[in-house]
Short mmCIF file of C-alpha atoms in Angstrom, two decimals:
data_model
loop_
_atom_site.label_atom_id
_atom_site.label_comp_id
_atom_site.label_asym_id
_atom_site.label_seq_id
_atom_site.Cartn_x
_atom_site.Cartn_y
_atom_site.Cartn_z
CA MET A 316 145.66 59.77 -15.16
CA LYS A 317 142.95 57.13 -14.99
CA LYS A 318 140.73 57.43 -11.93
CA ILE A 319 140.54 54.36 -9.68
CA SER A 320 137.35 53.69 -7.72
CA VAL A 321 137.90 53.00 -4.00
CA LEU A 322 134.59 51.14 -3.61
CA PRO A 323 135.92 47.67 -4.54
CA VAL A 324 138.81 48.11 -2.12
CA VAL A 325 136.45 49.12 0.70
CA LEU A 326 134.18 46.16 0.00
CA LEU A 327 137.14 43.77 -0.03
CA LEU A 328 138.48 45.10 3.29
CA PHE A 329 134.99 44.82 4.77
CA SER A 330 134.66 41.20 3.71
CA ILE A 331 138.11 40.38 5.15
CA CYS A 332 137.15 41.92 8.48
CA ILE A 333 133.99 39.82 8.57
CA SER A 334 135.99 36.68 7.77
CA GLU A 335 138.59 37.33 10.44
CA ASN A 336 136.02 38.13 13.11
CA SER A 337 134.03 34.98 12.36
CA PHE A 338 136.86 32.69 13.44
CA GLY A 339 139.68 34.84 14.74
CA GLN A 340 141.70 34.11 11.59
CA MET A 341 141.37 34.00 7.86
CA PRO A 342 139.17 30.99 7.00
CA THR A 343 140.78 27.78 5.86
CA LEU A 344 139.44 26.98 2.39
CA SER A 345 139.02 23.58 0.83
CA ASN A 346 139.37 23.21 -2.93
CA LYS A 347 135.64 22.92 -3.48
CA ASN A 348 134.81 26.34 -2.02
CA LYS A 349 137.72 28.51 -3.09
CA SER A 350 135.49 29.97 -5.81
CA ASP A 351 133.26 31.35 -3.05
CA TRP A 352 136.06 33.17 -1.27
CA TRP A 353 133.87 36.15 -0.34
CA HIS A 354 131.72 33.99 1.99
CA PRO A 355 133.27 33.62 5.46
CA ILE A 356 133.49 29.92 6.27
CA GLY A 357 134.60 29.72 9.87
CA ILE A 358 135.56 26.43 11.53
CA LYS A 359 133.24 25.95 14.49
CA PRO A 360 134.51 24.54 17.78
CA TYR A 361 133.99 20.83 18.31
CA GLN A 362 130.86 20.10 20.33
CA ALA A 363 131.17 17.16 22.68
CA THR A 364 128.10 14.95 22.63
CA LYS A 365 129.06 12.56 25.43
CA ALA A 366 129.96 12.81 29.07
CA LYS A 367 133.62 13.57 29.67
CA HIS A 368 135.41 10.32 30.44
CA VAL A 369 138.90 11.81 30.50
CA GLY A 370 140.33 14.93 32.06
CA PHE A 371 142.87 17.40 30.75
CA ILE A 372 146.50 16.34 30.60
CA SER A 373 149.20 18.88 31.39
CA VAL A 374 152.95 19.06 31.85
CA LYS A 375 154.48 19.14 35.30
CA GLY A 376 158.25 19.06 35.35
CA LYS A 377 159.35 16.01 33.38
CA SER A 378 155.96 14.30 33.48
CA PHE A 379 152.53 14.28 31.92
CA VAL A 380 149.93 14.55 34.70
CA ASP A 381 146.14 14.38 34.99
CA GLU A 382 143.88 16.99 36.56
CA ASN A 383 144.71 15.65 40.03
CA GLY A 384 148.44 15.95 39.42
CA LYS A 385 148.92 12.19 39.05
CA GLU A 386 151.69 11.15 36.67
CA ILE A 387 150.56 9.27 33.57
CA VAL A 388 152.79 7.18 31.31
CA PHE A 389 150.98 6.62 28.01
CA LYS A 390 151.13 3.30 26.18
CA GLY A 391 149.34 3.14 22.88
CA LEU A 392 149.45 2.69 19.16
CA SER A 393 149.14 4.58 15.92
CA ILE A 394 146.37 3.85 13.45
CA SER A 395 146.77 4.52 9.74
CA ASP A 396 145.45 7.73 8.18
CA PRO A 397 141.66 8.08 8.67
CA ASP A 398 141.34 8.92 4.96
CA LYS A 399 142.89 5.54 4.09
CA LEU A 400 140.70 3.71 6.60
CA LYS A 401 137.60 5.43 5.25
CA LYS A 402 138.47 4.40 1.69
CA ASP A 403 139.19 0.86 2.92
CA GLY A 404 135.74 0.72 4.53
CA LYS A 405 137.34 0.23 7.96
CA TRP A 406 136.72 3.61 9.56
CA SER A 407 134.39 2.80 12.45
CA LYS A 408 134.01 2.83 16.20
CA LYS A 409 134.82 -0.89 16.16
CA HIS A 410 138.41 -0.06 15.20
CA PHE A 411 138.77 1.98 18.38
CA GLU A 412 136.92 -0.58 20.48
CA VAL A 413 139.46 -3.24 19.47
CA ILE A 414 142.30 -0.87 20.38
CA LYS A 415 140.70 -0.29 23.78
CA SER A 416 140.28 -4.05 24.29
CA TRP A 417 143.99 -4.54 23.64
CA GLY A 418 144.72 -2.26 26.60
CA ALA A 419 146.03 0.92 24.98
CA ASN A 420 145.23 4.26 26.61
CA ILE A 421 146.21 6.55 23.71
CA VAL A 422 145.81 6.54 19.92
CA ARG A 423 147.98 8.45 17.46
CA ILE A 424 146.24 9.70 14.31
CA PRO A 425 148.65 10.40 11.42
CA VAL A 426 147.24 13.12 9.16
CA HIS A 427 149.02 13.13 5.81
CA PRO A 428 149.09 16.50 4.02
CA ILE A 429 147.94 14.86 0.78
CA SER A 430 144.80 13.47 2.41
CA VAL A 431 143.82 16.91 3.72
CA GLN A 432 144.58 18.50 0.35
CA GLN A 433 142.47 15.98 -1.55
CA ARG A 434 139.58 15.72 0.90
CA GLY A 435 139.54 19.33 2.07
CA ILE A 436 139.96 20.46 5.66
CA GLU A 437 136.24 20.62 6.43
CA ASP A 438 135.58 17.04 5.33
CA TYR A 439 138.74 15.84 7.04
CA LEU A 440 137.62 17.42 10.30
CA LYS A 441 134.47 15.29 10.10
CA LEU A 442 136.65 12.18 10.21
CA LEU A 443 138.64 13.52 13.14
CA ASP A 444 135.42 14.49 14.94
CA GLU A 445 134.25 10.88 14.68
CA ALA A 446 137.55 9.68 16.14
CA VAL A 447 137.23 12.17 18.99
CA SER A 448 133.63 11.13 19.69
CA TRP A 449 134.51 7.42 19.77
CA SER A 450 137.55 8.08 21.94
CA GLU A 451 135.53 10.22 24.34
CA ASP A 452 133.12 7.33 24.77
CA LEU A 453 135.92 4.79 25.30
CA GLY A 454 138.13 6.90 27.55
CA LEU A 455 141.05 7.09 25.11
CA TYR A 456 143.39 10.02 24.60
CA LEU A 457 144.50 11.16 21.14
CA ILE A 458 147.62 12.51 19.45
CA ILE A 459 146.99 14.37 16.20
CA ASP A 460 150.12 14.07 14.09
CA TRP A 461 150.92 16.24 11.03
CA HIS A 462 152.47 13.34 9.20
CA SER A 463 155.09 14.86 6.93
CA ILE A 464 158.71 13.79 6.44
CA GLY A 465 161.56 16.02 5.34
CA ASN A 466 162.74 19.61 5.66
CA LEU A 467 159.94 22.08 6.35
CA ARG A 468 162.33 25.03 6.08
CA THR A 469 163.15 24.31 2.42
CA GLU A 470 159.82 22.55 1.81
CA LEU A 471 161.71 19.60 0.32
CA LEU A 472 159.78 16.56 1.50
CA ALA A 473 160.15 12.80 1.12
CA SER A 474 157.28 12.19 -1.32
CA ASP A 475 154.04 13.62 -2.67
CA ALA A 476 152.13 12.23 0.31
CA TYR A 477 154.19 14.45 2.62
CA ASN A 478 154.33 17.61 0.50
CA THR A 479 153.33 20.66 2.47
CA THR A 480 154.39 24.23 3.08
CA LYS A 481 155.13 26.22 6.18
CA LYS A 482 151.97 28.23 5.57
CA GLU A 483 149.82 25.09 5.23
CA THR A 484 151.40 23.56 8.33
CA PHE A 485 150.72 26.66 10.40
CA SER A 486 147.19 26.91 9.00
CA PHE A 487 146.48 23.26 9.83
CA TRP A 488 147.46 23.78 13.46
CA GLN A 489 145.48 27.03 13.67
CA THR A 490 142.42 25.07 12.62
CA ILE A 491 143.06 22.10 14.93
CA ALA A 492 143.78 24.31 17.94
CA ALA A 493 140.66 26.41 17.43
CA HIS A 494 138.39 23.46 16.64
CA TYR A 495 139.51 21.28 19.57
CA LYS A 496 139.93 23.99 22.16
CA ASP A 497 138.71 22.75 25.55
CA VAL A 498 138.55 19.13 24.31
CA PRO A 499 140.66 17.07 26.76
CA THR A 500 140.56 13.94 24.58
CA VAL A 501 142.75 15.65 21.96
CA ALA A 502 145.65 16.01 24.34
CA PHE A 503 148.70 16.16 22.07
CA TYR A 504 149.61 18.04 18.88
CA GLU A 505 152.58 16.39 17.14
CA LEU A 506 153.67 19.39 15.11
CA PHE A 507 155.75 17.62 12.44
CA ASN A 508 156.25 13.89 12.14
CA GLU A 509 159.86 13.31 11.04
CA PRO A 510 162.19 16.24 10.38
CA THR A 511 165.28 15.35 8.36
CA ILE A 512 167.68 16.99 5.95
CA TYR A 513 168.65 13.51 4.64
CA ASP A 514 172.40 14.17 4.34
CA GLY A 515 171.71 17.45 2.56
CA LYS A 516 169.36 15.93 -0.02
CA TYR A 517 166.53 18.02 1.43
CA GLY A 518 168.66 21.12 1.84
CA THR A 519 169.90 22.55 5.11
CA CYS A 520 168.29 23.37 8.42
CA THR A 521 170.06 23.94 11.71
CA TRP A 522 168.62 23.05 15.09
CA GLY A 523 168.51 26.77 15.80
CA GLU A 524 166.35 27.37 12.72
CA TRP A 525 164.10 24.42 13.53
CA LYS A 526 163.82 25.54 17.16
CA LEU A 527 162.68 29.04 16.17
CA MET A 528 160.13 27.66 13.70
CA MET A 529 158.67 25.29 16.28
CA GLU A 530 158.55 28.03 18.92
CA GLU A 531 156.65 30.25 16.51
CA LEU A 532 154.25 27.43 15.73
CA ILE A 533 153.74 26.71 19.43
CA ASP A 534 152.91 30.39 19.99
CA VAL A 535 150.24 30.14 17.28
CA VAL A 536 148.78 27.00 18.88
CA TYR A 537 148.73 28.60 22.32
CA ALA A 538 147.00 31.70 20.93
CA TYR A 539 144.01 29.44 20.24
CA ASN A 540 144.37 26.68 22.83
CA LYS A 541 146.57 27.06 25.87
CA LYS A 542 145.63 23.58 27.13
CA ALA A 543 147.14 21.71 24.19
CA ILE A 544 150.48 19.93 24.60
CA PRO A 545 152.64 20.50 21.50
CA LEU A 546 155.13 17.73 20.74
CA VAL A 547 158.46 18.56 19.05
CA ALA A 548 160.69 16.06 17.23
CA GLY A 549 164.38 16.26 16.47
CA PHE A 550 166.30 15.56 13.25
CA ASN A 551 167.35 12.21 11.77
CA TRP A 552 163.73 11.19 11.19
CA ALA A 553 162.74 12.21 14.73
CA TYR A 554 165.52 10.24 16.41
CA ASP A 555 168.24 12.72 17.38
CA LEU A 556 167.43 14.94 20.36
CA THR A 557 171.03 15.72 21.35
CA PRO A 558 170.69 19.50 20.68
CA VAL A 559 168.03 19.70 23.40
CA LYS A 560 170.75 19.34 26.03
CA ASP A 561 172.11 22.85 25.40
CA HIS A 562 169.30 24.44 23.41
CA PRO A 563 165.86 23.23 24.51
CA ILE A 564 162.65 24.60 23.05
CA ALA A 565 162.03 27.86 24.92
CA ARG A 566 158.36 27.25 25.64
CA GLU A 567 156.54 25.80 28.63
CA GLY A 568 154.07 22.93 28.56
CA ILE A 569 155.55 20.94 25.68
CA GLY A 570 156.88 17.42 25.19
CA TYR A 571 159.61 15.94 22.99
CA VAL A 572 159.29 13.16 20.41
CA VAL A 573 161.59 10.29 19.49
CA HIS A 574 161.24 7.43 16.95
CA PRO A 575 163.74 4.79 18.13
CA TYR A 576 163.40 2.01 15.56
CA PRO A 577 165.79 -0.98 15.94
CA GLY A 578 167.97 -0.05 12.97
CA LYS A 579 168.99 3.27 14.51
CA ARG A 580 171.54 1.64 16.84
CA LYS A 581 173.28 -1.72 17.25
CA ILE A 582 173.23 -3.88 20.37
CA PRO A 583 173.80 -2.89 23.16
CA ARG A 584 171.46 0.01 22.44
CA GLU A 585 170.76 1.35 25.92
CA PRO A 586 174.00 3.37 26.36
CA LYS A 587 173.46 4.96 22.95
CA TRP A 588 169.79 5.66 23.70
CA ASP A 589 170.94 7.53 26.81
CA VAL A 590 173.08 9.82 24.66
CA ASP A 591 170.70 10.21 21.72
CA PHE A 592 167.41 10.91 23.52
CA GLY A 593 167.11 9.24 26.93
CA PHE A 594 168.68 12.15 28.83
CA VAL A 595 165.73 14.32 27.78
CA ALA A 596 163.39 12.27 29.99
CA ASP A 597 165.43 13.30 33.03
CA LYS A 598 164.19 16.87 32.64
CA TYR A 599 161.30 17.03 30.16
CA PRO A 600 158.32 14.87 29.14
CA LEU A 601 159.31 12.48 26.35
CA ILE A 602 157.10 10.28 24.20
CA ALA A 603 158.18 7.79 21.54
CA THR A 604 155.38 8.35 19.03
CA GLU A 605 156.72 5.62 16.73
CA LEU A 606 158.52 2.36 17.42
CA GLY A 607 158.12 -1.19 16.26
CA PHE A 608 159.67 -4.16 14.50
CA MET A 609 158.99 -6.91 11.98
CA ASN A 610 160.48 -10.35 11.38
CA GLU A 611 161.10 -9.90 7.69
CA GLY A 612 160.87 -7.23 5.00
CA GLU A 613 162.85 -4.86 2.85
CA ASP A 614 163.43 -2.18 5.48
CA GLU A 615 166.43 -3.22 7.58
CA ASN A 616 165.66 -0.37 9.97
CA LEU A 617 162.64 -2.37 11.20
CA LEU A 618 164.04 -5.90 11.42
CA ASP A 619 163.63 -7.65 14.76
CA ASP A 620 166.72 -9.11 16.43
CA LYS A 621 164.73 -10.76 19.27
CA VAL A 622 166.27 -8.25 21.67
CA TYR A 623 164.76 -4.94 20.62
CA GLY A 624 161.18 -5.39 21.91
CA PRO A 625 161.96 -6.32 25.53
CA SER A 626 164.88 -3.90 25.73
CA ILE A 627 162.93 -0.88 24.49
CA VAL A 628 159.92 -1.39 26.79
CA ASN A 629 162.21 -2.03 29.76
CA TYR A 630 164.12 1.14 28.93
CA PHE A 631 160.91 3.17 28.69
CA HIS A 632 159.63 1.67 31.94
CA GLN A 633 162.79 2.57 33.82
CA LYS A 634 162.78 6.15 32.56
CA LYS A 635 158.98 6.61 32.58
CA ILE A 636 158.87 7.43 28.88
CA SER A 637 155.48 7.25 27.15
CA TRP A 638 155.30 5.31 23.89
CA VAL A 639 153.13 4.58 20.84
CA VAL A 640 153.64 1.61 18.49
CA TRP A 641 153.50 1.93 14.70
CA VAL A 642 151.13 0.72 13.14
CA PHE A 643 147.65 -0.78 13.70
CA ASP A 644 147.10 -1.73 10.07
CA PRO A 645 147.56 -4.95 8.04
CA VAL A 646 149.24 -3.18 5.09
CA TRP A 647 151.45 -0.38 6.39
CA VAL A 648 154.68 -1.62 7.99
CA PRO A 649 155.62 -2.72 10.53
CA GLN A 650 152.13 -4.18 10.92
CA MET A 651 150.56 -4.87 14.29
CA ILE A 652 147.73 -6.90 12.74
CA LYS A 653 147.74 -9.50 9.95
CA ASN A 654 144.20 -8.87 8.71
CA TRP A 655 140.95 -7.10 9.47
CA ASP A 656 139.99 -9.88 11.86
CA TYR A 657 142.61 -8.15 14.04
CA GLU A 658 144.86 -11.20 14.27
CA PRO A 659 148.10 -9.85 15.80
CA THR A 660 151.47 -10.12 14.13
CA ALA A 661 154.53 -10.98 16.21
CA GLN A 662 155.03 -7.37 17.24
CA GLY A 663 151.28 -6.93 17.72
CA ALA A 664 151.15 -9.90 20.10
CA PHE A 665 154.21 -8.66 21.99
CA PHE A 666 152.91 -5.14 22.55
CA LYS A 667 149.40 -6.39 23.32
CA ASP A 668 150.90 -8.39 26.18
CA VAL A 669 152.67 -5.26 27.40
CA PHE A 670 149.44 -3.24 27.23
CA GLN A 671 147.63 -5.90 29.24
CA GLY A 672 150.28 -6.20 31.95
CA LYS A 673 151.48 -9.67 30.91
CA PHE A 674 155.05 -8.55 30.25
CA LYS A 675 157.45 -8.84 33.18
CA TYR A 676 159.66 -5.77 33.44
CA LYS A 677 163.26 -6.08 34.58
#
């Protein structure tokens, strides 16, 4: 029998122990440094450079509250992926200053798996750090959104831009939770953008299976950052929250997500919204992390009927549901701006008026 030396095994175990102790987990490797796997990388905690302009947000009953226990209803918008904005030459503090001037109090940052895979997690964190620094200075809160669409259980996703794995998804949130621990600006972790089985085209996944996966992911997040607020979406592209009535996520301190675009229901929508997701707000915090409309285009799900805008903001106001408009970009649809002079589109002008208190609620 050939003798096997134990020295390489000992050395490997020693290096793994060093790596785990340096960050509390196995290091997250970008493509450029996978060849140097024996060097522990370690993602260092974010270091705030400015005075704290916002306090921690937490969950109390069915509400989001500040450090004094005051209820906060968030009204904001989603930017496009920082990787896209960087490549467009539009990634700057000015972008966030314009958002602040419009009157928003929260910004959603959609992180596409493909952009992290191509850029590498370390370089991507540099972009996020800039967003956090600018937002700290401006008094804005942030949602970090893992922007994938499809069935995470089967790993059948809507396109290459959304392709990810359960392991990568869990690893991403490990990194985010550890890096932004004790950073109140990064208030919300939207764990998965739009779950859907697409009539079986992406395989199967029951609410029970999704619930268990999200609970496990929340446990991982809380192991690193107990002050984060994980956000959980339902099926049908984050629209259907009906299973929550009988089988809510069995974790404290979370919120639920809905994406109620106009094409999801016909007029009158309010009674159907009550059944599909509105009832959740009677017991748990709820935030619509995507909504919006456009006057023309190929996607009928987004078409404005001149009723949707006022009805959705009135509905949210009555039920104290937080909301975030999609999307503050002149290319991605439905656009809030026509160009990089920040000229608002029809939906941009409408929601800007709401942000600035010019809309009269019913």
